[in-house]
Short mmCIF file of C-alpha atoms in Angstrom, two decimals:
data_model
loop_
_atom_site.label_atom_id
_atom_site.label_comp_id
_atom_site.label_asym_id
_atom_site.label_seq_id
_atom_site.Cartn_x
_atom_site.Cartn_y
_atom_site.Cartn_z
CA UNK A 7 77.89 102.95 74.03
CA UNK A 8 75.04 103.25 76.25
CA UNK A 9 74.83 106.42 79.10
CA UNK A 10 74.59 103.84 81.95
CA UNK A 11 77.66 102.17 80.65
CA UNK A 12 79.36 105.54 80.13
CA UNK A 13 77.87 106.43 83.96
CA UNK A 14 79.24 103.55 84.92
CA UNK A 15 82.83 104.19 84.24
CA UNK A 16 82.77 107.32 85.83
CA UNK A 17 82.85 105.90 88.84
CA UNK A 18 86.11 103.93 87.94
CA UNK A 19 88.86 103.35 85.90
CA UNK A 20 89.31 99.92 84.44
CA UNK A 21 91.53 98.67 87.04
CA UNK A 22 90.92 101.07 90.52
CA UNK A 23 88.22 98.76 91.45
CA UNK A 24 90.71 95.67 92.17
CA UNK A 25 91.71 94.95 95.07
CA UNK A 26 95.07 93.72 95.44
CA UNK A 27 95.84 93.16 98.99
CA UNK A 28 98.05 90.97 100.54
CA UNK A 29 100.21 89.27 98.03
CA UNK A 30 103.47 88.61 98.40
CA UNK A 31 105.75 87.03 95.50
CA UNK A 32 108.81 85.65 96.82
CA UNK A 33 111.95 87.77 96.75
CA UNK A 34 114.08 86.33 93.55
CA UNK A 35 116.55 83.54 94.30
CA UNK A 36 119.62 84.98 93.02
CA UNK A 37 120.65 87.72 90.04
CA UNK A 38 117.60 88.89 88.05
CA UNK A 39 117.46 88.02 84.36
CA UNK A 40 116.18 90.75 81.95
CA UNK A 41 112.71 88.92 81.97
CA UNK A 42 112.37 88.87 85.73
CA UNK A 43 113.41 92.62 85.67
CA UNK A 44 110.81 93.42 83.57
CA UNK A 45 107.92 91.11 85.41
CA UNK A 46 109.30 92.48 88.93
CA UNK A 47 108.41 96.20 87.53
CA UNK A 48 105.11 95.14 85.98
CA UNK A 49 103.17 93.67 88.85
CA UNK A 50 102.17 90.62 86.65
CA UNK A 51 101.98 88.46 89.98
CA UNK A 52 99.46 90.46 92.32
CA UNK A 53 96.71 90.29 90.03
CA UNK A 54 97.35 87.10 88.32
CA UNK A 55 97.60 85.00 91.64
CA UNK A 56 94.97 84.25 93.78
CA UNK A 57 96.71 84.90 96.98
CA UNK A 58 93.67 84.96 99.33
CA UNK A 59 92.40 81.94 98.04
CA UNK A 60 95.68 79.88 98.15
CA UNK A 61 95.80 79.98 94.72
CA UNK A 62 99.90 79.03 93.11
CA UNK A 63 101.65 81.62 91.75
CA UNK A 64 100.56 83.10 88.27
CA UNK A 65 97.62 80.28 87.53
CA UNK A 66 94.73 83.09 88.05
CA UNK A 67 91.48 82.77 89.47
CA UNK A 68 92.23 86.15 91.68
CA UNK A 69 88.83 87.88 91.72
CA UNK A 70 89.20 91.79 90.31
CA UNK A 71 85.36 93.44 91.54
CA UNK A 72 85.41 96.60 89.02
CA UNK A 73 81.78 98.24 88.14
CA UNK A 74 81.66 96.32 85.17
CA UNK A 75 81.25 93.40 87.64
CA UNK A 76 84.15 90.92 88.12
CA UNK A 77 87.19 89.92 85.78
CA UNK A 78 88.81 86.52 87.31
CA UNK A 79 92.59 86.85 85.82
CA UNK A 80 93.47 83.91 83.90
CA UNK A 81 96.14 81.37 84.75
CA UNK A 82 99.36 82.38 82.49
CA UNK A 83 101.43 79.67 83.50
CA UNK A 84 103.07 77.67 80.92
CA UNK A 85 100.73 74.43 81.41
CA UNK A 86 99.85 73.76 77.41
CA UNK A 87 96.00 72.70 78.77
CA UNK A 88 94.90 75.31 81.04
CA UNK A 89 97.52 78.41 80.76
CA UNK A 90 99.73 79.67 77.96
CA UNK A 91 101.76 76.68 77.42
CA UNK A 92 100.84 76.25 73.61
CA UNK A 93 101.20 79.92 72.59
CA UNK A 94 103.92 81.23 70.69
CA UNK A 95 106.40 84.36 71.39
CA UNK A 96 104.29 86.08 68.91
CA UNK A 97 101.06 85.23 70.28
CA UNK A 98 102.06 86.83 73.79
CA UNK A 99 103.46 90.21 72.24
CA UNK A 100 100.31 90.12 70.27
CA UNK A 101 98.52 89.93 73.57
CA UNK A 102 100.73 92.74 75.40
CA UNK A 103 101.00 95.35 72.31
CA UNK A 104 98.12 94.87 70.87
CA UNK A 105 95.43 93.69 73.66
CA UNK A 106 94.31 90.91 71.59
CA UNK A 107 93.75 87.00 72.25
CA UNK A 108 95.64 84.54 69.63
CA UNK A 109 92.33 83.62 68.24
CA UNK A 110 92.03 87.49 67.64
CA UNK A 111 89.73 89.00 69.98
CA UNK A 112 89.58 92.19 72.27
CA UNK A 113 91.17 92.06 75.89
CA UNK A 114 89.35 94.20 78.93
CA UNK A 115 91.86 97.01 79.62
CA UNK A 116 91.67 95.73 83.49
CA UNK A 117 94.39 93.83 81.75
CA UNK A 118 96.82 96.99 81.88
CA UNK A 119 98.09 96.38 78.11
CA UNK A 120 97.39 100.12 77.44
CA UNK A 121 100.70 100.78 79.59
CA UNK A 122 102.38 96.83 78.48
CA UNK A 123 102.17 98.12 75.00
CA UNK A 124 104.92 100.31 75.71
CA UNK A 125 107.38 97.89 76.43
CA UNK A 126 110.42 97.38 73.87
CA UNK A 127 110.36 94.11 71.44
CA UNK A 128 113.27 93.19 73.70
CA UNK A 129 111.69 93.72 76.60
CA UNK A 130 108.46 91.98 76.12
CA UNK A 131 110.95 88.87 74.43
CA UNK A 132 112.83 88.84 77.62
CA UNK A 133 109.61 88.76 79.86
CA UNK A 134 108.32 85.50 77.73
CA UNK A 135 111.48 83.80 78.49
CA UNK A 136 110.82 84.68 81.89
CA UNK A 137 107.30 83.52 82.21
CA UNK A 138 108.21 80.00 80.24
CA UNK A 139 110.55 79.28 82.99
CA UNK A 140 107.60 79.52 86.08
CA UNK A 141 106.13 76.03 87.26
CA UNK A 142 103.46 75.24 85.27
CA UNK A 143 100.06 74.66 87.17
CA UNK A 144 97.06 72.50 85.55
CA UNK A 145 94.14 75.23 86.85
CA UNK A 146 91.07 75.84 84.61
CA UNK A 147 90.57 79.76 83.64
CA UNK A 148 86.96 80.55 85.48
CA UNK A 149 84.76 82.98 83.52
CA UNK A 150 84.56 86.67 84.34
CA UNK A 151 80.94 87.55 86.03
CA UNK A 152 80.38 90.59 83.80
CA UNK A 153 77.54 92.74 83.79
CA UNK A 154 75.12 92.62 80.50
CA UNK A 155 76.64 95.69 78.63
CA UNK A 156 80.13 94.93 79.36
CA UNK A 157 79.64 90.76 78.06
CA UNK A 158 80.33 91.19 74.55
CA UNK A 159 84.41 91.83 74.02
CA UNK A 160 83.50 94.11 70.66
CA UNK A 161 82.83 96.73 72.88
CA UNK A 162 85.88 96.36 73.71
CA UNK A 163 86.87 97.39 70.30
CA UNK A 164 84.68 100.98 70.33
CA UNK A 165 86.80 101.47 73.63
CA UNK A 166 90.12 100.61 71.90
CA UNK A 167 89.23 102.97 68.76
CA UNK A 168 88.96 105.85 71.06
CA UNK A 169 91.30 105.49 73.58
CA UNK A 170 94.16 102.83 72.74
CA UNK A 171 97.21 104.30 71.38
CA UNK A 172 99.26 100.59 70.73
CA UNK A 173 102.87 101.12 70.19
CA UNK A 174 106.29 100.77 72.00
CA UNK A 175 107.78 103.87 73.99
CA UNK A 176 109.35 106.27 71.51
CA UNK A 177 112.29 108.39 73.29
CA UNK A 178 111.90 111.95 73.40
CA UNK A 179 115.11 112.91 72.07
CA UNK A 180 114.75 116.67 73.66
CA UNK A 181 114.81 114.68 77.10
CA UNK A 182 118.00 113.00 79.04
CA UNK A 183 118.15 109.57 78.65
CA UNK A 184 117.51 109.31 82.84
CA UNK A 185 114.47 110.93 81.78
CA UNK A 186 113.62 108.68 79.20
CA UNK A 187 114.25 105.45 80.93
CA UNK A 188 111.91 106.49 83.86
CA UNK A 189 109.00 107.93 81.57
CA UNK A 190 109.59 104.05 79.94
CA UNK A 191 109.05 102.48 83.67
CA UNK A 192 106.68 104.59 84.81
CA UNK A 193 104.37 104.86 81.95
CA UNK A 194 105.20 101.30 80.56
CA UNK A 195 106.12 98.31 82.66
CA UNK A 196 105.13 100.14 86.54
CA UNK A 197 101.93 101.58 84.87
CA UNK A 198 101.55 104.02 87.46
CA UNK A 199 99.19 106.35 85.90
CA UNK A 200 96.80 103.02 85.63
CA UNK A 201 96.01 103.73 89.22
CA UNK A 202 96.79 107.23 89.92
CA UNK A 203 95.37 109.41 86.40
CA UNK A 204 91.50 109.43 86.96
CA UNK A 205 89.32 108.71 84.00
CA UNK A 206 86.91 110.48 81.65
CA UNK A 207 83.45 109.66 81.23
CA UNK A 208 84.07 106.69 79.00
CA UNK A 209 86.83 105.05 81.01
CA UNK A 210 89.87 106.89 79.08
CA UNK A 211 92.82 108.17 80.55
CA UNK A 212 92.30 112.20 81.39
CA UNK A 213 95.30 113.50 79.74
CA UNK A 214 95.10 116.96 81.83
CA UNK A 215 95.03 115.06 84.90
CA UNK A 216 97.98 113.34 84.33
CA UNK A 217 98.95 111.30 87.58
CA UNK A 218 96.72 114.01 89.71
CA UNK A 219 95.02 111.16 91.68
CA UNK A 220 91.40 109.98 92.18
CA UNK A 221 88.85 109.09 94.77
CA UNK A 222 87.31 106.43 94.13
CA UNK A 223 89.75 103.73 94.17
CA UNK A 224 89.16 100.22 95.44
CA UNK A 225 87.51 100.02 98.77
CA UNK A 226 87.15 103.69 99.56
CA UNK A 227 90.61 104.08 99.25
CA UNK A 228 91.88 107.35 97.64
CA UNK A 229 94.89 107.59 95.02
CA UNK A 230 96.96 110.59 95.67
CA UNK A 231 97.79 113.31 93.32
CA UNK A 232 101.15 112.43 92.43
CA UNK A 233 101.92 115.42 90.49
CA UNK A 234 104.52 118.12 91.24
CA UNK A 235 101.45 120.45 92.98
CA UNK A 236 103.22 121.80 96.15
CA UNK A 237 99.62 121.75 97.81
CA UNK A 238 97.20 118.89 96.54
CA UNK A 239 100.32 116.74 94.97
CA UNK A 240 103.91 115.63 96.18
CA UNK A 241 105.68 118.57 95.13
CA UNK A 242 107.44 119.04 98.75
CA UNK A 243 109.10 116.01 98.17
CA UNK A 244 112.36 116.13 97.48
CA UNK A 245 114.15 113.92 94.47
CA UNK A 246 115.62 111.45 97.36
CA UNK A 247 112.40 111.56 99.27
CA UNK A 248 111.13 110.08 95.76
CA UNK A 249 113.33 107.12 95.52
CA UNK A 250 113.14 106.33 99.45
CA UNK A 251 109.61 106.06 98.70
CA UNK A 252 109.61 103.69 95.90
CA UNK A 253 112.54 102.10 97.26
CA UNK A 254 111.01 100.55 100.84
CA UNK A 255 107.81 102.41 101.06
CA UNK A 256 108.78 104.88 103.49
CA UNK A 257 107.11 108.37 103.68
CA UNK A 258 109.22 111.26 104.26
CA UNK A 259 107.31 111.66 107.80
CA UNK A 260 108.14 108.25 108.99
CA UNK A 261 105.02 106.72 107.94
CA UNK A 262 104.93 104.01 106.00
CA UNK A 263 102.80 103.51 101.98
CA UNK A 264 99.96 101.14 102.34
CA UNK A 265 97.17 100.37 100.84
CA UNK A 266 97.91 99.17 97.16
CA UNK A 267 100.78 100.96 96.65
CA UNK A 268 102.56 98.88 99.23
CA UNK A 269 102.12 95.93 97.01
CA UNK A 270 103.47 97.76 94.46
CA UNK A 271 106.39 98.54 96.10
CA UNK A 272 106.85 95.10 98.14
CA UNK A 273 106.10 92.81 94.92
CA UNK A 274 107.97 95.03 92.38
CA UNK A 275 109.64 98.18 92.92
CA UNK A 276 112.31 97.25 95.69
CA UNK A 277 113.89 94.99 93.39
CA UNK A 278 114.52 97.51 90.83
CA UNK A 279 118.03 99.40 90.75
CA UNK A 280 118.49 102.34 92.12
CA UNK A 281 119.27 104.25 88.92
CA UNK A 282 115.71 102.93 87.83
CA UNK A 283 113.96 104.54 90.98
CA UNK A 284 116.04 107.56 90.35
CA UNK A 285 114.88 107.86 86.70
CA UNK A 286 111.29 107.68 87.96
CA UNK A 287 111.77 110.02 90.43
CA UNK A 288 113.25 112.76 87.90
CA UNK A 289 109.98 111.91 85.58
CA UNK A 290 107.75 112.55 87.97
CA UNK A 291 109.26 115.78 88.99
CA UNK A 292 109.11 116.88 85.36
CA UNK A 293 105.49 116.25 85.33
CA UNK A 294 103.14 119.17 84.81
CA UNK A 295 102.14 120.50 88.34
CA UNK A 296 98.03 119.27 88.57
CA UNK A 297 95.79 121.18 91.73
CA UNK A 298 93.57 118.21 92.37
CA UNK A 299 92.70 117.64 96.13
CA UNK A 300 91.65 114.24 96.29
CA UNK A 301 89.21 113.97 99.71
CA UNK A 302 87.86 110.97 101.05
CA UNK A 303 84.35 110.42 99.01
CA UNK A 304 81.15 110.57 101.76
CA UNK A 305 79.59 107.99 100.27
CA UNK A 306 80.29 105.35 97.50
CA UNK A 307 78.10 106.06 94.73
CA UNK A 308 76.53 102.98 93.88
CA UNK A 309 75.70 101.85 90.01
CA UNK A 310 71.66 100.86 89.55
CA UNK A 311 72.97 97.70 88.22
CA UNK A 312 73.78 96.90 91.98
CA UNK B 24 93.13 115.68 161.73
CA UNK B 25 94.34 111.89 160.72
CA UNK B 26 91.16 111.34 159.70
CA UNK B 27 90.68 113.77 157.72
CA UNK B 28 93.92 112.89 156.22
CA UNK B 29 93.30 109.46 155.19
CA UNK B 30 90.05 110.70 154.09
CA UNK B 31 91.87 113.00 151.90
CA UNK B 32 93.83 110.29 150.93
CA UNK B 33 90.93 107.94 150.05
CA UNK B 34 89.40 110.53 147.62
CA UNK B 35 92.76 111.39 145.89
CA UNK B 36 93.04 107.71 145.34
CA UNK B 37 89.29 107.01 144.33
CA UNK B 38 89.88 110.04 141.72
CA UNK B 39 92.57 108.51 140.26
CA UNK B 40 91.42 105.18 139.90
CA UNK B 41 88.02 106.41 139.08
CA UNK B 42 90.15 107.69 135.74
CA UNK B 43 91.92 105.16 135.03
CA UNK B 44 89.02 103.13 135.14
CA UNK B 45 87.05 105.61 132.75
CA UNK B 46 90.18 106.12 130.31
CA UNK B 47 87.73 106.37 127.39
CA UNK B 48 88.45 104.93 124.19
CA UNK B 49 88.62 108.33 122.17
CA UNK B 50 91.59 109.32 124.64
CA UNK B 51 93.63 105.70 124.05
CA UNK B 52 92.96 105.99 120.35
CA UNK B 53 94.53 109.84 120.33
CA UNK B 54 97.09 108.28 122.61
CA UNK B 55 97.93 105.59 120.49
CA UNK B 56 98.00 107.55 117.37
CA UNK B 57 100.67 109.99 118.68
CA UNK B 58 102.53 106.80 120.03
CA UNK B 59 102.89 105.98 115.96
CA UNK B 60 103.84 109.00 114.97
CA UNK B 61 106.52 110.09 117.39
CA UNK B 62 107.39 106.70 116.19
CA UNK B 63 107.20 107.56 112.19
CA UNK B 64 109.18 110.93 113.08
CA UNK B 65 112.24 109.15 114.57
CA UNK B 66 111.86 106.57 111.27
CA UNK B 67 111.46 109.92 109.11
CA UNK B 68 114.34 111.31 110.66
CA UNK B 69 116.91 108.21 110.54
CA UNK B 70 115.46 107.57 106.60
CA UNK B 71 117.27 110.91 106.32
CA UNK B 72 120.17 109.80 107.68
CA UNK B 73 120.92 106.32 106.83
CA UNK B 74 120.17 107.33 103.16
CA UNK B 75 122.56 109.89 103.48
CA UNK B 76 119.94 113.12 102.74
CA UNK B 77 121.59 114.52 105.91
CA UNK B 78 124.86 114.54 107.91
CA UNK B 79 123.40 114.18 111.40
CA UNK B 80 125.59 110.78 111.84
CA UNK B 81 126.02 111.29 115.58
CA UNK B 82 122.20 111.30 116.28
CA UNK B 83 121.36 108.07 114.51
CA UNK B 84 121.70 105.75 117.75
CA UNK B 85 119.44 108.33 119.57
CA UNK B 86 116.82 108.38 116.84
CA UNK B 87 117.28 104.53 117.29
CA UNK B 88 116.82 104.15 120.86
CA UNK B 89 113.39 106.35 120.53
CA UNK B 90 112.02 103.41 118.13
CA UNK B 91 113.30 101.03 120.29
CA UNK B 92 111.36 102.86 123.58
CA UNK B 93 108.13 103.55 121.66
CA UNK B 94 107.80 100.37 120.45
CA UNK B 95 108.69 98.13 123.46
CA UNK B 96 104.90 96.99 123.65
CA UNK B 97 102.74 97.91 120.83
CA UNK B 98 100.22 95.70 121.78
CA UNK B 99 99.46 97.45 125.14
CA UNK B 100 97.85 100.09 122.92
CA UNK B 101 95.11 98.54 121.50
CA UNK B 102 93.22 97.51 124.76
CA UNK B 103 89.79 95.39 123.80
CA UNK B 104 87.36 98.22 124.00
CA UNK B 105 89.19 100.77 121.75
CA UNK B 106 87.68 99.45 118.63
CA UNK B 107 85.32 102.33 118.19
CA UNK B 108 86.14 105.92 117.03
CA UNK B 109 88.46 107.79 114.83
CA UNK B 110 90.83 105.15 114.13
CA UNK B 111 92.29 103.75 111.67
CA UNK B 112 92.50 100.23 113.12
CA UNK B 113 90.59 97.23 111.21
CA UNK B 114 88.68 95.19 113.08
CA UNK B 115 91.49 92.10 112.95
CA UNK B 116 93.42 93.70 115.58
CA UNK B 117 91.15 91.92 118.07
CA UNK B 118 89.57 89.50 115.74
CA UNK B 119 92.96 87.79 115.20
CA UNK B 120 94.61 89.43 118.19
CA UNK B 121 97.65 86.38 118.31
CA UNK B 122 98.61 87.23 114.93
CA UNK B 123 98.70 91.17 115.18
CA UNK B 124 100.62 90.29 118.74
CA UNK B 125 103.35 88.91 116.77
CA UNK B 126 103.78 91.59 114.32
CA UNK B 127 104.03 93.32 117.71
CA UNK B 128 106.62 91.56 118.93
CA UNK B 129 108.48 91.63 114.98
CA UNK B 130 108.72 95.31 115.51
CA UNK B 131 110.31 95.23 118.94
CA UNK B 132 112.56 92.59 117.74
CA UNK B 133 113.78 94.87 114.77
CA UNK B 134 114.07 97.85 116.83
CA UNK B 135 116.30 96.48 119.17
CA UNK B 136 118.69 94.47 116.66
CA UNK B 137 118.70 98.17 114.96
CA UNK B 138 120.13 99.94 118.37
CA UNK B 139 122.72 96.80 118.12
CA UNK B 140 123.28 97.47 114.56
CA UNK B 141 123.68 101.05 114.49
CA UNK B 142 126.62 100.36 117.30
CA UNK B 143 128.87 98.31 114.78
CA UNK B 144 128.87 101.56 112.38
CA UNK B 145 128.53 99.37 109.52
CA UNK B 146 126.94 101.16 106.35
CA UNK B 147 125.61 98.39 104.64
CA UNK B 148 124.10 96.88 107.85
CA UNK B 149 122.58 99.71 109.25
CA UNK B 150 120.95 100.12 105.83
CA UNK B 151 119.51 96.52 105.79
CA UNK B 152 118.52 96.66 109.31
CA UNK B 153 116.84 99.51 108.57
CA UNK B 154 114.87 98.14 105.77
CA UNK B 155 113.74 95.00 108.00
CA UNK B 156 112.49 97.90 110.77
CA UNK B 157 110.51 99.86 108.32
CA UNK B 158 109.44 96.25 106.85
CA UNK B 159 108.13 95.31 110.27
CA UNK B 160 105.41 98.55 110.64
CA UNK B 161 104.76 98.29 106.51
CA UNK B 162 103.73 94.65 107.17
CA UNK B 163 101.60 95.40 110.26
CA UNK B 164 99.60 98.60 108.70
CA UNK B 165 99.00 96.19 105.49
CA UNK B 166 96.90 93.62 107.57
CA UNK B 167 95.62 95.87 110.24
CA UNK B 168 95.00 99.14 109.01
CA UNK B 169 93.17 101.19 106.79
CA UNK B 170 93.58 104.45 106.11
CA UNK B 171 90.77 106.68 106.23
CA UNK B 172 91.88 109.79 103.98
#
């Protein structure tokens, strides 16, 4: 890896740089099956649909700008021609567990499979089911406009060998299972540390800054510190202040989430049960306490690849 | 000593319309800003309530009648010229003024089927008109804010 490229993503994560505004999946029609569950707490629709553009529900095109230039998601519908209609249950777990395309090659993590490999066998099963049963849409896959060092997807691979750990959620067995279930959500499906745990020099997850936030998200905006920190992070918040929160995107002083994190909440979280949002809640209140003030950046440092 | 009255007069009125007239934009935005949050604290405070944090029961159709109030016109405070300044409001609030009018008038709408709905003492409804209210400022702040942190 070159130092520009490893310059490069210091100035964001895989994902921060994508903006996700304004899309809104409709509310499901009646009871949600296991699959939808799962795809409700993933966020699979807000970057795979090209909202702004009119673009139909899960058939892509939606335009992620990251430093590494832009990723346009492809169309995962189940048309056999243009989406995922020909692949096989396997070939789609291979994809979430594993990052990797059927014909075996590296996906960019601004696919968030480093959190989607933590989703059960059953889980990921269930979600397949799911995504068979969406209205297929014939809509070519447009290539991503990637910079020269990020082209090649073996890169890819040197980035995986360092910092991909594939593998479902294993329990902690020294932890309640409420605990358990919302380290699963959180860390799995909701991938919440995608967006809020800044990065190291080479675009890995900073272990020690666990949820602790980051300023340079997408369009100057700034990712709190989640963390327990009574000062820099959320630790006033109390357990129900949590799951209010996550539930309808209401702050404890009346104002209301915005930003990306109301997508989050209006495309996903508010359809998940209560007990779910609960079990998050008590996760993140286990977390290690992080002092990380995250201040609005003066300027946006710009990449000489610009 | 009528004169000198109405003159009196004159200038008292000439002041006064001399600031309404000069109401500068950094004054409306500070004005507008604590319009929202006496707003957010009532919405703070009922949250607590409604979600049953707290046992303040008999101040819920207070808290809602001080949405209702403070968000009778929300439109009103974003006059044309108070673009400019520490705010947080995009540019679309005047670029595509009908549209932010109607998530205006959402919000008023929702406050005042919450008064009505906090009068029936029904859990479940109060809880779901609550939701639609808090929907109805999420929904505007998504397309016409940004938040400057």
């Amino acid at each position: 890896m070159t130092g520009a490229f490893a310059r490069t993503l210091v100035a964001t994560g895989w994902l921060l740089a994508a903006p996700l505004l304004l899309a809104a999946d409709p509310p499901p029609s009646g009871p949600m099956s296991p699959g939808e569950y799962i795809y409700r707490a993933s966020g699979c629709y807000g970057c795979h649909t090209d909202e702004k553009g009119g673009g139909k529900p899960l058939a892509g095109g939606h335009a992620l700008k990251t430093d590494f230039g832009t990723f346009y998601t492809p169309n995962i519908t189940p048309d056999p021609d243009t989406g995922i209609g020909k692949w096989t249950e396997q070939d789609f777990i291979r994809a979430m567990r594993e990052g990797r395309s059927p014909a075996g090659d590296h996906y960019y993590p601004s696919f968030p499979y480093p959190s989607y490999t933590k989703l059960t066998d059953d889980d990921l099963r269930a979600l397949w089911q799911f995504l068979k049963t969406r209205p297929a849409v014939k809509q070519a896959n447009k290539p991503h406009d990637l910079k020269f060092f990020a082209r090649a997807r073996t890169f890819v691979g040197s980035w995986k060998a360092l910092y991909f750990k594939p593998g479902a959620y294993q329990p902690d067995p020294g932890r309640s299972a409420v605990w358990n279930r919302g380290a699963y959500l959180a860390e799995g499906a909701a991938h919440c540390g995608e967006c809020h745990t800044p990065r190291s020099a080479l675009g890995g997850i900073k272990s020690d800054m666990h949820f602790a936030g980051s300023k340079d998200g997408p369009d100057g905006s700034v990712i709190p510190n989640i963390t327990p920190d009574r000062n820099t992070g959320i630790g006033k918040w109390s357990k129900g202040d949590l799951v209010t929160y996550l539930e309808m995107g209401l702050m404890p002083d009346g104002d209301s989430a915005g930003d990306l994190m109301a997508e989050v909440i209006d495309n996903g979280l508010r359809y998940l049960k209560k007990e779910d949002l609960v079990a998050i809640a008590d996760y993140m209140q286990s977390l290690p306490a992080v002092e990380h003030a995250v201040h609005k950046p003066k300027k946006k440092q710009r990449s000489e690849f610009d | 000593m009528k004169m000198q009255h109405s003159l009196f007069a004159l200038a008292v009125a000439t002041l006064v319309a001399g600031a309404a007239v000069a109401a500068e934009p950094e004054d409306i935005i500070k004005y507008r800003k604590n319009v929202m949050k006496a707003t957010a604290g009532h919405m703070g405070a009922t949250a607590a309530i409604v979600t049953g944090k707290v046992d303040y029961k008999g101040d819920l159709a207070d808290h809602a009648k001080a949405i209702q109030a403070l968000t009778k016109d929300t439109a009103a405070l974003f006059p044309k010229d108070s673009d400019f300044g520490d705010t947080e409001a995009l540019d679309a609030v005047w670029k595509k003024n009908a549209e932010f009018k109607k998530h205006a008038q959402q919000v008023k709408a929702k406050a005042d089927a919450f008064v009505k709905v906090v009068a029936t003492n029904d859990k479940a409804k109060i809880a779901n008109g609550f939701k639609e209210l808090n929907d109805s400022c999420k929904s505007c702040h998504k397309e016409f804010r940004k938040e400057q942190k």
